[in-house]
PDB file of C-alpha atoms in Angstrom:
ATOM      1  CA  GLY A 741       0.020  -0.009   0.009  1.00  0.00           C
ATOM      2  CA  GLU A 742       0.832   3.697  -0.075  1.00  0.00           C
ATOM      3  CA  ASN A 743       3.346   5.107   2.447  1.00  0.00           C
ATOM      4  CA  VAL A 744       3.627   8.816   3.096  1.00  0.00           C
ATOM      5  CA  GLU A 745       6.512  10.335   4.982  1.00  0.00           C
ATOM      6  CA  GLN A 746       6.372  13.916   6.301  1.00  0.00           C
ATOM      7  CA  HIS A 747       9.133  16.213   7.505  1.00  0.00           C
ATOM      8  CA  PRO A 748       9.865  17.972   9.730  1.00  0.00           C
ATOM      9  CA  SER A 749       7.806  16.836  12.661  1.00  0.00           C
ATOM     10  CA  THR A 750       8.125  20.273  14.325  1.00  0.00           C
ATOM     11  CA  LEU A 751       8.862  23.648  12.777  1.00  0.00           C
ATOM     12  CA  SER A 752       9.230  27.069  14.364  1.00  0.00           C
ATOM     13  CA  VAL A 753       9.444  30.192  12.246  1.00  0.00           C
ATOM     14  CA  GLN A 754       9.450  33.877  12.990  1.00  0.00           C
ATOM     15  CA  GLU A 755       6.247  35.727  12.138  1.00  0.00           C
ATOM     16  CA  GLY A 756       6.451  37.057   8.577  1.00  0.00           C
ATOM     17  CA  ASP A 757       8.904  34.402   7.443  1.00  0.00           C
ATOM     18  CA  SER A 758       8.091  31.480   5.163  1.00  0.00           C
ATOM     19  CA  ALA A 759       7.439  27.847   6.226  1.00  0.00           C
ATOM     20  CA  VAL A 760       7.936  24.746   4.092  1.00  0.00           C
ATOM     21  CA  ILE A 761       6.740  21.284   4.924  1.00  0.00           C
ATOM     22  CA  LYS A 762       7.700  18.319   2.738  1.00  0.00           C
ATOM     23  CA  CYS A 763       6.156  14.916   2.043  1.00  0.00           C
ATOM     24  CA  THR A 764       7.241  11.898   0.009  1.00  0.00           C
ATOM     25  CA  TYR A 765       5.008   9.087  -1.215  1.00  0.00           C
ATOM     26  CA  SER A 766       5.724   5.561  -2.386  1.00  0.00           C
ATOM     27  CA  ASP A 767       3.031   4.642  -4.922  1.00  0.00           C
ATOM     28  CA  SER A 768       3.622   6.186  -8.311  1.00  0.00           C
ATOM     29  CA  ALA A 769      -0.076   5.678  -9.112  1.00  0.00           C
ATOM     30  CA  SER A 770      -1.114   8.240  -6.485  1.00  0.00           C
ATOM     31  CA  ASN A 771      -2.650  11.215  -8.177  1.00  0.00           C
ATOM     32  CA  TYR A 772      -4.320  13.319  -5.455  1.00  0.00           C
ATOM     33  CA  PHE A 773      -2.452  15.168  -2.742  1.00  0.00           C
ATOM     34  CA  PRO A 774      -4.334  17.213  -0.104  1.00  0.00           C
ATOM     35  CA  TRP A 775      -3.048  19.203   2.878  1.00  0.00           C
ATOM     36  CA  TYR A 776      -4.958  19.509   6.107  1.00  0.00           C
ATOM     37  CA  LYS A 777      -4.622  21.946   9.008  1.00  0.00           C
ATOM     38  CA  GLN A 778      -5.550  20.867  12.479  1.00  0.00           C
ATOM     39  CA  GLU A 779      -6.065  23.531  15.175  1.00  0.00           C
ATOM     40  CA  LEU A 780      -6.070  22.635  18.818  1.00  0.00           C
ATOM     41  CA  GLY A 781      -9.238  20.787  19.811  1.00  0.00           C
ATOM     42  CA  LYS A 782     -10.583  20.585  16.274  1.00  0.00           C
ATOM     43  CA  GLY A 783     -10.731  18.113  13.440  1.00  0.00           C
ATOM     44  CA  PRO A 784      -8.432  18.477  10.405  1.00  0.00           C
ATOM     45  CA  GLN A 785      -9.595  20.950   7.761  1.00  0.00           C
ATOM     46  CA  LEU A 786      -8.638  20.792   4.093  1.00  0.00           C
ATOM     47  CA  ILE A 787      -6.637  23.922   3.134  1.00  0.00           C
ATOM     48  CA  ILE A 788      -5.331  23.059  -0.328  1.00  0.00           C
ATOM     49  CA  ASP A 789      -5.005  20.088  -2.674  1.00  0.00           C
ATOM     50  CA  ILE A 790      -3.355  19.267  -5.949  1.00  0.00           C
ATOM     51  CA  ARG A 791      -3.803  16.596  -8.595  1.00  0.00           C
ATOM     52  CA  SER A 792      -1.013  14.951 -10.453  1.00  0.00           C
ATOM     53  CA  ASN A 793      -1.667  16.796 -13.742  1.00  0.00           C
ATOM     54  CA  VAL A 794      -0.662  20.053 -12.106  1.00  0.00           C
ATOM     55  CA  GLY A 795       2.815  20.996 -10.858  1.00  0.00           C
ATOM     56  CA  GLU A 796       1.906  23.900  -8.576  1.00  0.00           C
ATOM     57  CA  LYS A 797      -1.192  25.416  -7.034  1.00  0.00           C
ATOM     58  CA  LYS A 798      -1.555  28.666  -5.075  1.00  0.00           C
ATOM     59  CA  ASP A 799      -4.217  30.067  -2.805  1.00  0.00           C
ATOM     60  CA  GLN A 800      -3.257  33.426  -1.338  1.00  0.00           C
ATOM     61  CA  ARG A 801      -0.359  32.774   1.097  1.00  0.00           C
ATOM     62  CA  ILE A 802      -0.440  28.998   0.634  1.00  0.00           C
ATOM     63  CA  ALA A 803       1.036  26.997  -2.234  1.00  0.00           C
ATOM     64  CA  VAL A 804       1.674  23.320  -2.923  1.00  0.00           C
ATOM     65  CA  THR A 805       4.246  22.022  -5.330  1.00  0.00           C
ATOM     66  CA  LEU A 806       4.382  18.457  -6.729  1.00  0.00           C
ATOM     67  CA  ASN A 807       7.345  16.602  -8.246  1.00  0.00           C
ATOM     68  CA  LYS A 808       5.964  13.374  -9.675  1.00  0.00           C
ATOM     69  CA  THR A 809       9.394  12.115 -10.799  1.00  0.00           C
ATOM     70  CA  ALA A 810      10.810  12.366  -7.338  1.00  0.00           C
ATOM     71  CA  LYS A 811       7.481  11.460  -5.689  1.00  0.00           C
ATOM     72  CA  HIS A 812       7.414  14.383  -3.360  1.00  0.00           C
ATOM     73  CA  PHE A 813       5.189  17.375  -2.714  1.00  0.00           C
ATOM     74  CA  SER A 814       5.539  20.382  -0.450  1.00  0.00           C
ATOM     75  CA  LEU A 815       3.403  22.945   1.312  1.00  0.00           C
ATOM     76  CA  HIS A 816       4.642  26.583   1.322  1.00  0.00           C
ATOM     77  CA  ILE A 817       3.275  29.215   3.593  1.00  0.00           C
ATOM     78  CA  THR A 818       4.496  32.756   3.026  1.00  0.00           C
ATOM     79  CA  GLU A 819       4.224  35.776   5.319  1.00  0.00           C
ATOM     80  CA  THR A 820       3.359  33.547   8.235  1.00  0.00           C
ATOM     81  CA  GLN A 821       0.906  34.792  10.865  1.00  0.00           C
ATOM     82  CA  PRO A 822       0.188  33.654  14.436  1.00  0.00           C
ATOM     83  CA  GLU A 823      -3.037  31.969  13.256  1.00  0.00           C
ATOM     84  CA  ASP A 824      -0.927  29.703  11.034  1.00  0.00           C
ATOM     85  CA  SER A 825       0.245  27.877  14.165  1.00  0.00           C
ATOM     86  CA  ALA A 826      -1.311  24.416  13.957  1.00  0.00           C
ATOM     87  CA  VAL A 827      -0.536  20.831  12.988  1.00  0.00           C
ATOM     88  CA  TYR A 828      -0.391  20.217   9.273  1.00  0.00           C
ATOM     89  CA  PHE A 829      -0.928  16.869   7.606  1.00  0.00           C
ATOM     90  CA  CYS A 830      -0.181  15.845   4.050  1.00  0.00           C
ATOM     91  CA  ALA A 831      -1.920  12.933   2.394  1.00  0.00           C
ATOM     92  CA  ALA A 832      -1.920  10.911  -0.857  1.00  0.00           C
ATOM     93  CA  SER A 833      -4.461   8.835  -2.670  1.00  0.00           C
ATOM     94  CA  ILE A 834      -5.112   6.989  -5.893  1.00  0.00           C
ATOM     95  CA  GLY A 835      -8.229   8.609  -7.125  1.00  0.00           C
ATOM     96  CA  GLY A 836     -10.677   7.657  -9.881  1.00  0.00           C
ATOM     97  CA  ASN A 837     -10.723   3.898  -9.354  1.00  0.00           C
ATOM     98  CA  PHE A 838     -13.656   2.648  -7.360  1.00  0.00           C
ATOM     99  CA  GLY A 839     -12.453   1.068  -4.145  1.00  0.00           C
ATOM    100  CA  ASN A 840      -9.124   2.805  -4.092  1.00  0.00           C
ATOM    101  CA  GLU A 841     -10.093   6.323  -3.034  1.00  0.00           C
ATOM    102  CA  LYS A 842      -8.583   6.241   0.399  1.00  0.00           C
ATOM    103  CA  LEU A 843      -6.272   8.832   1.830  1.00  0.00           C
ATOM    104  CA  THR A 844      -2.976   7.837   3.403  1.00  0.00           C
ATOM    105  CA  PHE A 845      -1.783  10.527   5.804  1.00  0.00           C
ATOM    106  CA  GLY A 846       1.639  11.664   6.866  1.00  0.00           C
ATOM    107  CA  THR A 847       2.584  11.853  10.513  1.00  0.00           C
ATOM    108  CA  GLY A 848       2.010  15.594  10.839  1.00  0.00           C
ATOM    109  CA  THR A 849       4.113  18.758  11.347  1.00  0.00           C
ATOM    110  CA  ARG A 850       3.525  21.017  14.339  1.00  0.00           C
ATOM    111  CA  LEU A 851       4.123  24.556  13.072  1.00  0.00           C
ATOM    112  CA  THR A 852       4.717  27.282  15.627  1.00  0.00           C
ATOM    113  CA  ILE A 853       4.803  30.917  14.555  1.00  0.00           C
ATOM    114  CA  ILE A 854       6.977  33.010  16.889  1.00  0.00           C
ATOM    115  CA  PRO A 855       5.655  36.632  17.305  1.00  0.00           C
TER     116      PRO A 855
ATOM    117  CA  ASP B1467     -16.982  21.281  10.470  1.00  0.00           C
ATOM    118  CA  ALA B1468     -20.396  21.705  12.132  1.00  0.00           C
ATOM    119  CA  ASP B1469     -21.993  19.503   9.430  1.00  0.00           C
ATOM    120  CA  VAL B1470     -20.236  16.508  10.886  1.00  0.00           C
ATOM    121  CA  THR B1471     -20.935  15.839  14.544  1.00  0.00           C
ATOM    122  CA  GLN B1472     -19.455  13.226  16.875  1.00  0.00           C
ATOM    123  CA  THR B1473     -20.717  12.009  20.237  1.00  0.00           C
ATOM    124  CA  PRO B1474     -19.451  11.838  22.834  1.00  0.00           C
ATOM    125  CA  ARG B1475     -16.664  14.401  22.631  1.00  0.00           C
ATOM    126  CA  ASN B1476     -14.843  12.877  25.582  1.00  0.00           C
ATOM    127  CA  ARG B1477     -15.174   9.428  27.146  1.00  0.00           C
ATOM    128  CA  ILE B1478     -13.306   7.608  29.861  1.00  0.00           C
ATOM    129  CA  THR B1479     -13.972   3.895  30.154  1.00  0.00           C
ATOM    130  CA  LYS B1480     -12.464   0.814  31.731  1.00  0.00           C
ATOM    131  CA  THR B1481     -10.694  -2.097  30.201  1.00  0.00           C
ATOM    132  CA  GLY B1482     -13.074  -4.732  28.887  1.00  0.00           C
ATOM    133  CA  LYS B1483     -16.052  -2.407  28.486  1.00  0.00           C
ATOM    134  CA  ARG B1484     -17.967  -2.125  25.201  1.00  0.00           C
ATOM    135  CA  ILE B1485     -18.188   1.433  23.896  1.00  0.00           C
ATOM    136  CA  MET B1486     -19.775   3.028  20.862  1.00  0.00           C
ATOM    137  CA  LEU B1487     -18.738   6.291  19.201  1.00  0.00           C
ATOM    138  CA  GLU B1488     -21.292   7.912  16.943  1.00  0.00           C
ATOM    139  CA  CYS B1489     -21.003  10.123  13.886  1.00  0.00           C
ATOM    140  CA  SER B1490     -23.738  12.033  12.087  1.00  0.00           C
ATOM    141  CA  GLN B1491     -23.545  14.255   9.039  1.00  0.00           C
ATOM    142  CA  THR B1492     -25.890  16.678   7.349  1.00  0.00           C
ATOM    143  CA  LYS B1493     -23.698  17.179   4.264  1.00  0.00           C
ATOM    144  CA  GLY B1494     -25.547  14.581   2.226  1.00  0.00           C
ATOM    145  CA  HIS B1495     -22.247  12.764   1.505  1.00  0.00           C
ATOM    146  CA  ASP B1496     -22.357   9.088   0.638  1.00  0.00           C
ATOM    147  CA  ARG B1497     -18.957   8.132   1.987  1.00  0.00           C
ATOM    148  CA  MET B1498     -17.944   8.018   5.650  1.00  0.00           C
ATOM    149  CA  TYR B1499     -14.681   7.164   7.405  1.00  0.00           C
ATOM    150  CA  TRP B1500     -13.340   6.456  10.939  1.00  0.00           C
ATOM    151  CA  TYR B1501      -9.806   7.416  11.761  1.00  0.00           C
ATOM    152  CA  ARG B1502      -7.635   7.135  14.855  1.00  0.00           C
ATOM    153  CA  GLN B1503      -5.009   9.790  15.709  1.00  0.00           C
ATOM    154  CA  ASP B1504      -2.062   9.102  17.955  1.00  0.00           C
ATOM    155  CA  PRO B1505       0.820  11.468  18.688  1.00  0.00           C
ATOM    156  CA  GLY B1506       3.536  11.009  16.087  1.00  0.00           C
ATOM    157  CA  LEU B1507       1.533   8.564  14.023  1.00  0.00           C
ATOM    158  CA  GLY B1508      -0.861  10.842  12.128  1.00  0.00           C
ATOM    159  CA  LEU B1509      -4.292   9.684  11.078  1.00  0.00           C
ATOM    160  CA  ARG B1510      -4.810   6.020  10.475  1.00  0.00           C
ATOM    161  CA  LEU B1511      -7.928   4.582   8.788  1.00  0.00           C
ATOM    162  CA  ILE B1512      -9.948   2.132  10.829  1.00  0.00           C
ATOM    163  CA  TYR B1513     -13.024   1.505   8.647  1.00  0.00           C
ATOM    164  CA  TYR B1514     -14.735   3.202   5.743  1.00  0.00           C
ATOM    165  CA  SER B1515     -18.081   2.956   3.997  1.00  0.00           C
ATOM    166  CA  PHE B1516     -18.859   4.089   0.434  1.00  0.00           C
ATOM    167  CA  ASP B1517     -22.611   3.640   0.916  1.00  0.00           C
ATOM    168  CA  VAL B1518     -25.058   2.144   3.367  1.00  0.00           C
ATOM    169  CA  LYS B1519     -24.501  -1.408   2.155  1.00  0.00           C
ATOM    170  CA  ASP B1520     -20.715  -1.112   1.803  1.00  0.00           C
ATOM    171  CA  ILE B1521     -18.317  -1.545   4.759  1.00  0.00           C
ATOM    172  CA  ASN B1522     -14.562  -1.919   4.358  1.00  0.00           C
ATOM    173  CA  LYS B1523     -11.695  -2.517   6.740  1.00  0.00           C
ATOM    174  CA  GLY B1524      -8.882   0.046   6.916  1.00  0.00           C
ATOM    175  CA  GLU B1525      -5.310  -0.491   7.992  1.00  0.00           C
ATOM    176  CA  ILE B1526      -6.051  -0.940  11.772  1.00  0.00           C
ATOM    177  CA  SER B1527      -9.475  -2.582  12.065  1.00  0.00           C
ATOM    178  CA  ASP B1528      -8.622  -5.207  14.615  1.00  0.00           C
ATOM    179  CA  GLY B1529     -10.588  -4.697  17.862  1.00  0.00           C
ATOM    180  CA  TYR B1530     -13.119  -2.393  16.154  1.00  0.00           C
ATOM    181  CA  SER B1531     -16.426  -2.848  14.380  1.00  0.00           C
ATOM    182  CA  VAL B1532     -18.735  -0.392  12.591  1.00  0.00           C
ATOM    183  CA  SER B1533     -22.339   0.027  11.618  1.00  0.00           C
ATOM    184  CA  ARG B1534     -23.739   2.278   8.931  1.00  0.00           C
ATOM    185  CA  GLN B1535     -27.325   2.778  10.145  1.00  0.00           C
ATOM    186  CA  ALA B1536     -28.226   5.254   7.448  1.00  0.00           C
ATOM    187  CA  GLN B1537     -26.502   7.384   4.913  1.00  0.00           C
ATOM    188  CA  ALA B1538     -26.051  10.061   7.565  1.00  0.00           C
ATOM    189  CA  LYS B1539     -24.930   7.841  10.466  1.00  0.00           C
ATOM    190  CA  PHE B1540     -21.782   5.783  10.937  1.00  0.00           C
ATOM    191  CA  SER B1541     -20.930   4.270  14.353  1.00  0.00           C
ATOM    192  CA  LEU B1542     -17.656   2.810  15.599  1.00  0.00           C
ATOM    193  CA  SER B1543     -17.661   0.161  18.364  1.00  0.00           C
ATOM    194  CA  LEU B1544     -14.945  -1.166  20.605  1.00  0.00           C
ATOM    195  CA  GLU B1545     -16.161  -4.613  21.671  1.00  0.00           C
ATOM    196  CA  SER B1546     -13.803  -4.940  24.585  1.00  0.00           C
ATOM    197  CA  ALA B1547     -11.799  -1.774  25.149  1.00  0.00           C
ATOM    198  CA  ILE B1548      -8.077  -2.044  25.990  1.00  0.00           C
ATOM    199  CA  PRO B1549      -5.693   0.724  27.156  1.00  0.00           C
ATOM    200  CA  ASN B1550      -3.843   0.942  23.830  1.00  0.00           C
ATOM    201  CA  GLN B1551      -7.066   2.026  22.199  1.00  0.00           C
ATOM    202  CA  THR B1552      -6.730   5.324  24.076  1.00  0.00           C
ATOM    203  CA  ALA B1553      -6.596   7.871  21.268  1.00  0.00           C
ATOM    204  CA  LEU B1554      -8.430  10.668  19.441  1.00  0.00           C
ATOM    205  CA  TYR B1555     -11.002   9.308  17.053  1.00  0.00           C
ATOM    206  CA  PHE B1556     -12.284  11.241  14.025  1.00  0.00           C
ATOM    207  CA  CYS B1557     -15.135  10.670  11.651  1.00  0.00           C
ATOM    208  CA  ALA B1558     -14.973  12.080   8.117  1.00  0.00           C
ATOM    209  CA  THR B1559     -17.229  12.254   5.085  1.00  0.00           C
ATOM    210  CA  SER B1560     -16.764  12.773   1.376  1.00  0.00           C
ATOM    211  CA  ARG B1561     -18.883  12.866  -1.764  1.00  0.00           C
ATOM    212  CA  GLY B1562     -18.433  10.297  -4.442  1.00  0.00           C
ATOM    213  CA  GLN B1563     -14.931  10.096  -5.840  1.00  0.00           C
ATOM    214  CA  GLY B1564     -14.119  13.652  -4.918  1.00  0.00           C
ATOM    215  CA  LEU B1565     -11.709  12.571  -2.202  1.00  0.00           C
ATOM    216  CA  LYS B1566     -12.030  15.816  -0.305  1.00  0.00           C
ATOM    217  CA  GLN B1567     -12.831  14.715   3.216  1.00  0.00           C
ATOM    218  CA  TYR B1568     -14.609  16.739   5.895  1.00  0.00           C
ATOM    219  CA  PHE B1569     -13.778  15.903   9.476  1.00  0.00           C
ATOM    220  CA  GLY B1570     -15.828  16.021  12.646  1.00  0.00           C
ATOM    221  CA  PRO B1571     -14.485  17.558  15.843  1.00  0.00           C
ATOM    222  CA  GLY B1572     -13.220  14.316  17.284  1.00  0.00           C
ATOM    223  CA  THR B1573     -13.807  12.066  20.293  1.00  0.00           C
ATOM    224  CA  ARG B1574     -11.110  11.737  22.933  1.00  0.00           C
ATOM    225  CA  LEU B1575     -11.263   8.246  24.326  1.00  0.00           C
ATOM    226  CA  THR B1576      -9.354   7.102  27.395  1.00  0.00           C
ATOM    227  CA  VAL B1577      -9.299   3.468  28.397  1.00  0.00           C
ATOM    228  CA  THR B1578      -8.045   2.883  31.961  1.00  0.00           C
TER     229      THR B1578
END
């Protein structure tokens, strides 16, 4: 099955600086890569996703890049703010084939923004 | 997401007890999932259901069972709870093959 590795496990950045979280996946058939943000006491919330036919996707201060050859994808947060402090999870899935649409999650990155 | 609710939010139980965690959704989604979250291990899939008559085991189903009572309801049971089932449990939903999953607020379960 799919295996997703996520690094780093903890990350502290100064407010206003950029943060980058990286994930690698094992199954070359994976074609859907979402990122989730989990705030304290809440369930994970989807913040951005990318499909394998796209190399990069941006949404305001958040961007995701995908390198299919190397089988890795990254989350980039620019101009970080205190409200960006949370745990972030990457995930991968083989989409489009009935029975295979299950997400495999990384182990999470605790991001702390230092004021 | 308020459209996905879980009850109870917190539960403390003793070893050997049977316990049920419930999930309800008003999103009209056909697919529902149960995950377990442990520190440093991320989210691991316990069971998932693509419709009312479809139940599938995830990667860590041993010691758990589920029931899909209706499209909107998906329950997780621990037949005989053990301490290493102490964890945070999340229910999630998705529509069709969209893969975008929407999570409930979680249930914190402690087995003593």
